[in-house]
mmCIF file of C-alpha atoms in Angstrom:
data_model
loop_
_atom_site.group_PDB
_atom_site.id
_atom_site.type_symbol
_atom_site.label_atom_id
_atom_site.label_comp_id
_atom_site.label_asym_id
_atom_site.label_seq_id
_atom_site.Cartn_x
_atom_site.Cartn_y
_atom_site.Cartn_z
ATOM 1 C CA UNK I 1 -95.513 -100.336 -53.490
ATOM 2 C CA UNK I 2 -98.575 -102.230 -54.521
ATOM 3 C CA UNK I 3 -98.364 -105.962 -53.859
ATOM 4 C CA UNK I 4 -99.984 -108.368 -56.391
ATOM 5 C CA UNK I 5 -101.977 -111.303 -55.249
ATOM 6 C CA UNK I 6 -99.816 -114.301 -56.029
ATOM 7 C CA UNK I 7 -102.932 -116.493 -56.289
ATOM 8 C CA UNK I 8 -104.305 -114.277 -59.041
ATOM 9 C CA UNK I 9 -103.731 -115.778 -62.446
ATOM 10 C CA UNK I 10 -101.442 -113.775 -64.622
ATOM 11 C CA UNK I 11 -102.036 -113.551 -68.484
ATOM 12 C CA UNK I 12 -99.260 -113.387 -71.013
ATOM 13 C CA UNK I 13 -97.287 -110.190 -70.983
ATOM 14 C CA UNK I 14 -98.765 -108.007 -73.834
ATOM 15 C CA UNK I 15 -95.385 -106.296 -74.200
ATOM 16 C CA UNK I 16 -93.236 -109.415 -74.644
ATOM 17 C CA UNK I 17 -91.337 -109.883 -77.832
ATOM 18 C CA UNK I 18 -91.389 -113.563 -78.729
ATOM 19 C CA UNK I 19 -90.903 -113.742 -82.525
ATOM 20 C CA UNK I 20 -88.497 -112.338 -85.060
ATOM 21 C CA UNK I 21 -91.426 -110.408 -86.576
ATOM 22 C CA UNK I 22 -92.179 -108.875 -83.164
ATOM 23 C CA UNK I 23 -88.604 -107.813 -82.932
ATOM 24 C CA UNK I 24 -88.286 -106.377 -86.337
ATOM 25 C CA UNK I 25 -91.609 -104.529 -85.737
ATOM 26 C CA UNK I 26 -89.879 -102.556 -82.977
ATOM 27 C CA UNK I 27 -86.304 -102.300 -84.294
ATOM 28 C CA UNK I 28 -86.797 -102.684 -88.002
ATOM 29 C CA UNK I 29 -85.061 -105.087 -90.284
ATOM 30 C CA UNK I 30 -81.244 -104.932 -90.799
ATOM 31 C CA UNK I 31 -80.088 -103.818 -94.276
ATOM 32 C CA UNK I 32 -78.571 -106.735 -96.250
ATOM 33 C CA UNK I 33 -75.086 -105.019 -96.233
ATOM 34 C CA UNK I 34 -75.150 -104.997 -92.348
ATOM 35 C CA UNK I 35 -76.118 -108.703 -92.222
ATOM 36 C CA UNK I 36 -73.140 -109.483 -94.535
ATOM 37 C CA UNK I 37 -70.502 -107.136 -93.074
ATOM 38 C CA UNK I 38 -68.688 -109.853 -91.165
ATOM 39 C CA UNK I 39 -66.015 -112.129 -92.663
ATOM 40 C CA UNK I 40 -64.922 -115.685 -91.733
ATOM 41 C CA UNK I 41 -61.299 -114.689 -91.461
ATOM 42 C CA UNK I 42 -59.014 -112.063 -90.075
ATOM 43 C CA UNK I 43 -57.878 -109.310 -92.348
ATOM 44 C CA UNK I 44 -54.569 -107.458 -91.959
ATOM 45 C CA UNK I 45 -56.247 -104.309 -90.500
ATOM 46 C CA UNK I 46 -58.191 -106.480 -88.043
ATOM 47 C CA UNK I 47 -54.959 -108.084 -86.953
ATOM 48 C CA UNK I 48 -53.412 -104.611 -86.491
ATOM 49 C CA UNK I 49 -56.401 -103.500 -84.314
ATOM 50 C CA UNK I 50 -56.118 -106.721 -82.152
ATOM 51 C CA UNK I 51 -52.336 -105.911 -81.700
ATOM 52 C CA UNK I 52 -53.329 -102.790 -79.832
ATOM 53 C CA UNK I 53 -56.082 -104.338 -77.844
ATOM 54 C CA UNK I 54 -54.711 -104.609 -74.291
ATOM 55 C CA UNK I 55 -58.171 -105.633 -73.024
ATOM 56 C CA UNK I 56 -60.640 -108.278 -74.108
ATOM 57 C CA UNK I 57 -63.725 -110.157 -72.925
ATOM 58 C CA UNK I 58 -64.018 -113.865 -73.380
ATOM 59 C CA UNK I 59 -67.591 -115.095 -73.558
ATOM 60 C CA UNK I 60 -68.436 -118.748 -73.186
ATOM 61 C CA UNK I 61 -71.371 -121.007 -72.270
ATOM 62 C CA UNK I 62 -71.693 -124.501 -70.783
ATOM 63 C CA UNK I 63 -73.352 -127.519 -72.399
ATOM 64 C CA UNK I 64 -76.768 -126.312 -71.091
ATOM 65 C CA UNK I 65 -76.302 -122.826 -72.459
ATOM 66 C CA UNK I 66 -75.520 -121.072 -69.179
ATOM 67 C CA UNK I 67 -73.366 -118.119 -70.086
ATOM 68 C CA UNK I 68 -70.254 -116.503 -68.687
ATOM 69 C CA UNK I 69 -68.053 -113.551 -69.708
ATOM 70 C CA UNK I 70 -64.522 -112.959 -68.346
ATOM 71 C CA UNK I 71 -62.488 -109.799 -68.611
ATOM 72 C CA UNK I 72 -58.789 -110.313 -69.684
ATOM 73 C CA UNK I 73 -55.927 -107.817 -70.054
ATOM 74 C CA UNK I 74 -52.170 -107.325 -70.082
ATOM 75 C CA UNK I 75 -49.635 -104.549 -70.141
ATOM 76 C CA UNK I 76 -49.372 -105.110 -73.825
ATOM 77 C CA UNK I 77 -51.491 -107.053 -76.293
ATOM 78 C CA UNK I 78 -49.858 -110.525 -76.628
ATOM 79 C CA UNK I 79 -52.649 -112.210 -78.478
ATOM 80 C CA UNK I 80 -51.138 -114.373 -81.159
ATOM 81 C CA UNK I 81 -52.353 -114.637 -84.692
ATOM 82 C CA UNK I 82 -51.207 -117.870 -86.161
ATOM 83 C CA UNK I 83 -52.972 -117.327 -89.470
ATOM 84 C CA UNK I 84 -56.078 -115.568 -90.696
ATOM 85 C CA UNK I 85 -58.305 -118.253 -89.178
ATOM 86 C CA UNK I 86 -56.588 -118.772 -85.795
ATOM 87 C CA UNK I 87 -56.082 -116.634 -82.671
ATOM 88 C CA UNK I 88 -54.319 -117.705 -79.448
ATOM 89 C CA UNK I 89 -55.252 -116.066 -76.166
ATOM 90 C CA UNK I 90 -53.112 -116.123 -73.007
ATOM 91 C CA UNK I 91 -54.154 -117.225 -69.560
ATOM 92 C CA UNK I 92 -52.695 -115.578 -66.445
ATOM 93 C CA UNK I 93 -52.755 -116.604 -62.766
ATOM 94 C CA UNK I 94 -56.214 -116.241 -61.246
ATOM 95 C CA UNK I 95 -58.462 -117.595 -58.536
ATOM 96 C CA UNK I 96 -58.596 -121.101 -60.208
ATOM 97 C CA UNK I 97 -62.325 -120.993 -60.575
ATOM 98 C CA UNK I 98 -61.835 -121.252 -64.369
ATOM 99 C CA UNK I 99 -65.498 -120.851 -65.386
ATOM 100 C CA UNK I 100 -64.515 -120.027 -68.937
ATOM 101 C CA UNK I 101 -62.331 -123.054 -69.345
ATOM 102 C CA UNK I 102 -64.783 -125.573 -67.757
ATOM 103 C CA UNK I 103 -67.296 -124.159 -70.283
ATOM 104 C CA UNK I 104 -64.865 -124.542 -73.257
ATOM 105 C CA UNK I 105 -64.368 -128.220 -72.311
ATOM 106 C CA UNK I 106 -68.074 -128.745 -72.476
ATOM 107 C CA UNK I 107 -68.923 -126.391 -75.268
ATOM 108 C CA UNK I 108 -66.111 -124.897 -77.487
ATOM 109 C CA UNK I 109 -68.100 -122.039 -78.884
ATOM 110 C CA UNK I 110 -66.741 -118.632 -77.753
ATOM 111 C CA UNK I 111 -67.013 -114.888 -78.517
ATOM 112 C CA UNK I 112 -64.210 -112.447 -77.917
ATOM 113 C CA UNK I 113 -64.642 -108.696 -77.710
ATOM 114 C CA UNK I 114 -61.450 -106.721 -78.234
ATOM 115 C CA UNK I 115 -61.132 -103.101 -76.920
ATOM 116 C CA UNK I 116 -58.352 -100.666 -77.486
ATOM 117 C CA UNK I 117 -58.098 -97.962 -74.733
ATOM 118 C CA UNK I 118 -59.113 -94.637 -76.159
ATOM 119 C CA UNK I 119 -60.550 -96.061 -79.375
ATOM 120 C CA UNK I 120 -64.283 -96.001 -79.912
ATOM 121 C CA UNK I 121 -64.683 -98.931 -82.135
ATOM 122 C CA UNK I 122 -64.700 -102.579 -81.051
ATOM 123 C CA UNK I 123 -63.844 -105.880 -82.794
ATOM 124 C CA UNK I 124 -65.631 -109.161 -82.052
ATOM 125 C CA UNK I 125 -64.405 -112.603 -83.005
ATOM 126 C CA UNK I 126 -66.634 -115.674 -82.744
ATOM 127 C CA UNK I 127 -65.241 -119.157 -83.095
ATOM 128 C CA UNK I 128 -64.509 -122.517 -81.478
ATOM 129 C CA UNK I 129 -61.798 -122.752 -78.775
ATOM 130 C CA UNK I 130 -59.538 -125.413 -77.418
ATOM 131 C CA UNK I 131 -57.005 -125.364 -74.562
ATOM 132 C CA UNK I 132 -53.295 -126.083 -74.820
ATOM 133 C CA UNK I 133 -50.216 -126.127 -72.655
ATOM 134 C CA UNK I 134 -47.902 -126.044 -75.692
ATOM 135 C CA UNK I 135 -44.705 -124.536 -74.251
ATOM 136 C CA UNK I 136 -43.952 -122.506 -77.421
ATOM 137 C CA UNK I 137 -47.277 -120.911 -77.482
ATOM 138 C CA UNK I 138 -47.170 -120.099 -73.818
ATOM 139 C CA UNK I 139 -43.651 -118.711 -73.976
ATOM 140 C CA UNK I 140 -44.605 -116.556 -77.040
ATOM 141 C CA UNK I 141 -47.199 -114.839 -74.843
ATOM 142 C CA UNK I 142 -44.894 -114.153 -71.932
ATOM 143 C CA UNK I 143 -45.183 -110.956 -69.905
ATOM 144 C CA UNK I 144 -42.355 -109.790 -67.546
ATOM 145 C CA UNK I 145 -40.535 -113.014 -68.439
ATOM 146 C CA UNK I 146 -43.428 -115.260 -67.198
ATOM 147 C CA UNK I 147 -45.100 -117.438 -69.895
ATOM 148 C CA UNK I 148 -48.901 -117.741 -70.047
ATOM 149 C CA UNK I 149 -50.321 -120.493 -67.864
ATOM 150 C CA UNK I 150 -52.081 -121.936 -70.854
ATOM 151 C CA UNK I 151 -53.109 -121.018 -74.309
ATOM 152 C CA UNK I 152 -56.716 -120.649 -75.579
ATOM 153 C CA UNK I 153 -56.705 -121.522 -79.311
ATOM 154 C CA UNK I 154 -59.634 -120.004 -81.130
ATOM 155 C CA UNK I 155 -60.452 -121.303 -84.629
ATOM 156 C CA UNK I 156 -62.260 -118.252 -86.150
ATOM 157 C CA UNK I 157 -65.829 -118.573 -87.494
ATOM 158 C CA UNK I 158 -66.841 -114.893 -87.685
ATOM 159 C CA UNK I 159 -65.179 -111.513 -87.453
ATOM 160 C CA UNK I 160 -67.315 -108.388 -86.916
ATOM 161 C CA UNK I 161 -66.461 -104.755 -86.410
ATOM 162 C CA UNK I 162 -68.764 -102.883 -84.076
ATOM 163 C CA UNK I 163 -69.328 -99.203 -84.716
ATOM 164 C CA UNK I 164 -68.656 -96.585 -82.092
ATOM 165 C CA UNK I 165 -72.251 -95.944 -80.893
ATOM 166 C CA UNK I 166 -72.044 -97.786 -77.585
ATOM 167 C CA UNK I 167 -68.653 -96.242 -76.562
ATOM 168 C CA UNK I 168 -69.849 -92.788 -77.700
ATOM 169 C CA UNK I 169 -73.119 -93.032 -75.792
ATOM 170 C CA UNK I 170 -71.292 -94.060 -72.607
ATOM 171 C CA UNK I 171 -68.495 -91.478 -73.128
ATOM 172 C CA UNK I 172 -66.372 -94.394 -71.977
ATOM 173 C CA UNK I 173 -62.899 -92.889 -72.470
ATOM 174 C CA UNK I 174 -63.501 -89.342 -71.253
ATOM 175 C CA UNK I 175 -61.497 -88.829 -67.983
ATOM 176 C CA UNK I 176 -63.878 -86.054 -66.918
ATOM 177 C CA UNK I 177 -66.703 -88.730 -66.743
ATOM 178 C CA UNK I 178 -64.683 -91.174 -64.770
ATOM 179 C CA UNK I 179 -66.364 -92.287 -61.443
ATOM 180 C CA UNK I 180 -64.873 -91.183 -58.077
ATOM 181 C CA UNK I 181 -63.388 -94.362 -56.698
ATOM 182 C CA UNK I 182 -64.629 -93.508 -53.228
ATOM 183 C CA UNK I 183 -68.170 -93.677 -54.559
ATOM 184 C CA UNK I 184 -67.896 -97.043 -56.270
ATOM 185 C CA UNK I 185 -68.270 -100.234 -54.134
ATOM 186 C CA UNK I 186 -65.098 -102.308 -53.723
ATOM 187 C CA UNK I 187 -64.639 -105.982 -54.359
ATOM 188 C CA UNK I 188 -64.179 -106.425 -50.623
ATOM 189 C CA UNK I 189 -67.504 -104.776 -49.737
ATOM 190 C CA UNK I 190 -69.454 -106.380 -52.469
ATOM 191 C CA UNK I 191 -68.319 -109.908 -51.638
ATOM 192 C CA UNK I 192 -68.983 -109.177 -47.917
ATOM 193 C CA UNK I 193 -72.536 -108.099 -48.701
ATOM 194 C CA UNK I 194 -73.142 -111.087 -50.997
ATOM 195 C CA UNK I 195 -72.170 -113.562 -48.232
ATOM 196 C CA UNK I 196 -73.107 -111.577 -45.073
ATOM 197 C CA UNK I 197 -69.384 -111.380 -43.986
ATOM 198 C CA UNK I 198 -67.998 -108.774 -41.642
ATOM 199 C CA UNK I 199 -65.807 -106.066 -43.153
ATOM 200 C CA UNK I 200 -62.647 -104.822 -41.352
ATOM 201 C CA UNK I 201 -62.975 -100.992 -41.450
ATOM 202 C CA UNK I 202 -59.252 -100.697 -40.861
ATOM 203 C CA UNK I 203 -58.317 -102.478 -44.049
ATOM 204 C CA UNK I 204 -57.598 -100.034 -46.891
ATOM 205 C CA UNK I 205 -60.065 -99.828 -49.785
ATOM 206 C CA UNK I 206 -59.013 -101.335 -53.102
ATOM 207 C CA UNK I 207 -55.921 -102.959 -51.686
ATOM 208 C CA UNK I 208 -56.606 -106.644 -52.526
ATOM 209 C CA UNK I 209 -53.637 -108.928 -52.317
ATOM 210 C CA UNK I 210 -53.863 -109.848 -56.024
ATOM 211 C CA UNK I 211 -52.860 -106.421 -57.086
ATOM 212 C CA UNK I 212 -49.258 -107.024 -55.995
ATOM 213 C CA UNK I 213 -48.787 -110.238 -58.056
ATOM 214 C CA UNK I 214 -50.515 -109.924 -61.380
ATOM 215 C CA UNK I 215 -48.034 -112.268 -63.069
#
């Protein structure tokens, strides 16, 4: 590996993309129909898709724009649709770090990506979120008789359907392409590496305590 002299002045990166014109010069300009394909409300078929989405990703950012994305999932989709402009997402027991919720308190803008296992297309909803402990909402999202710990109420700004390209390119749902679990690092080992902690070799892999009390 060649080391660069840190004292040597570095000019601007000639390959950097810094303007919209630069970007469109590489990727091209979107067709007007693509730019206008979203809606500001949920349609019946979008609601039907979300009703099958047992997994979603909640994206947030704090007041300074520092971003976070959090995976969420349940045995069944229990996302509530109050009307064509409002979604309600459940919260479940976790590690109490609550990065997403601290962000929402500082900056309500969120993005939610809904995935249906085995289906190639994806639905994205952007909007503004608030947090609620409304017992009726939390009870309506109960799983195994346990209500949601709180409700994330999303006022919809934009609904967008993603085509299947990303899922098809990754062959995401093909069992023949699933990784061998023994070849993928575990949470235990990755955290130990991050913080220079010892690892108990006698502890079984992928047997974290949280697996036994999801609700």
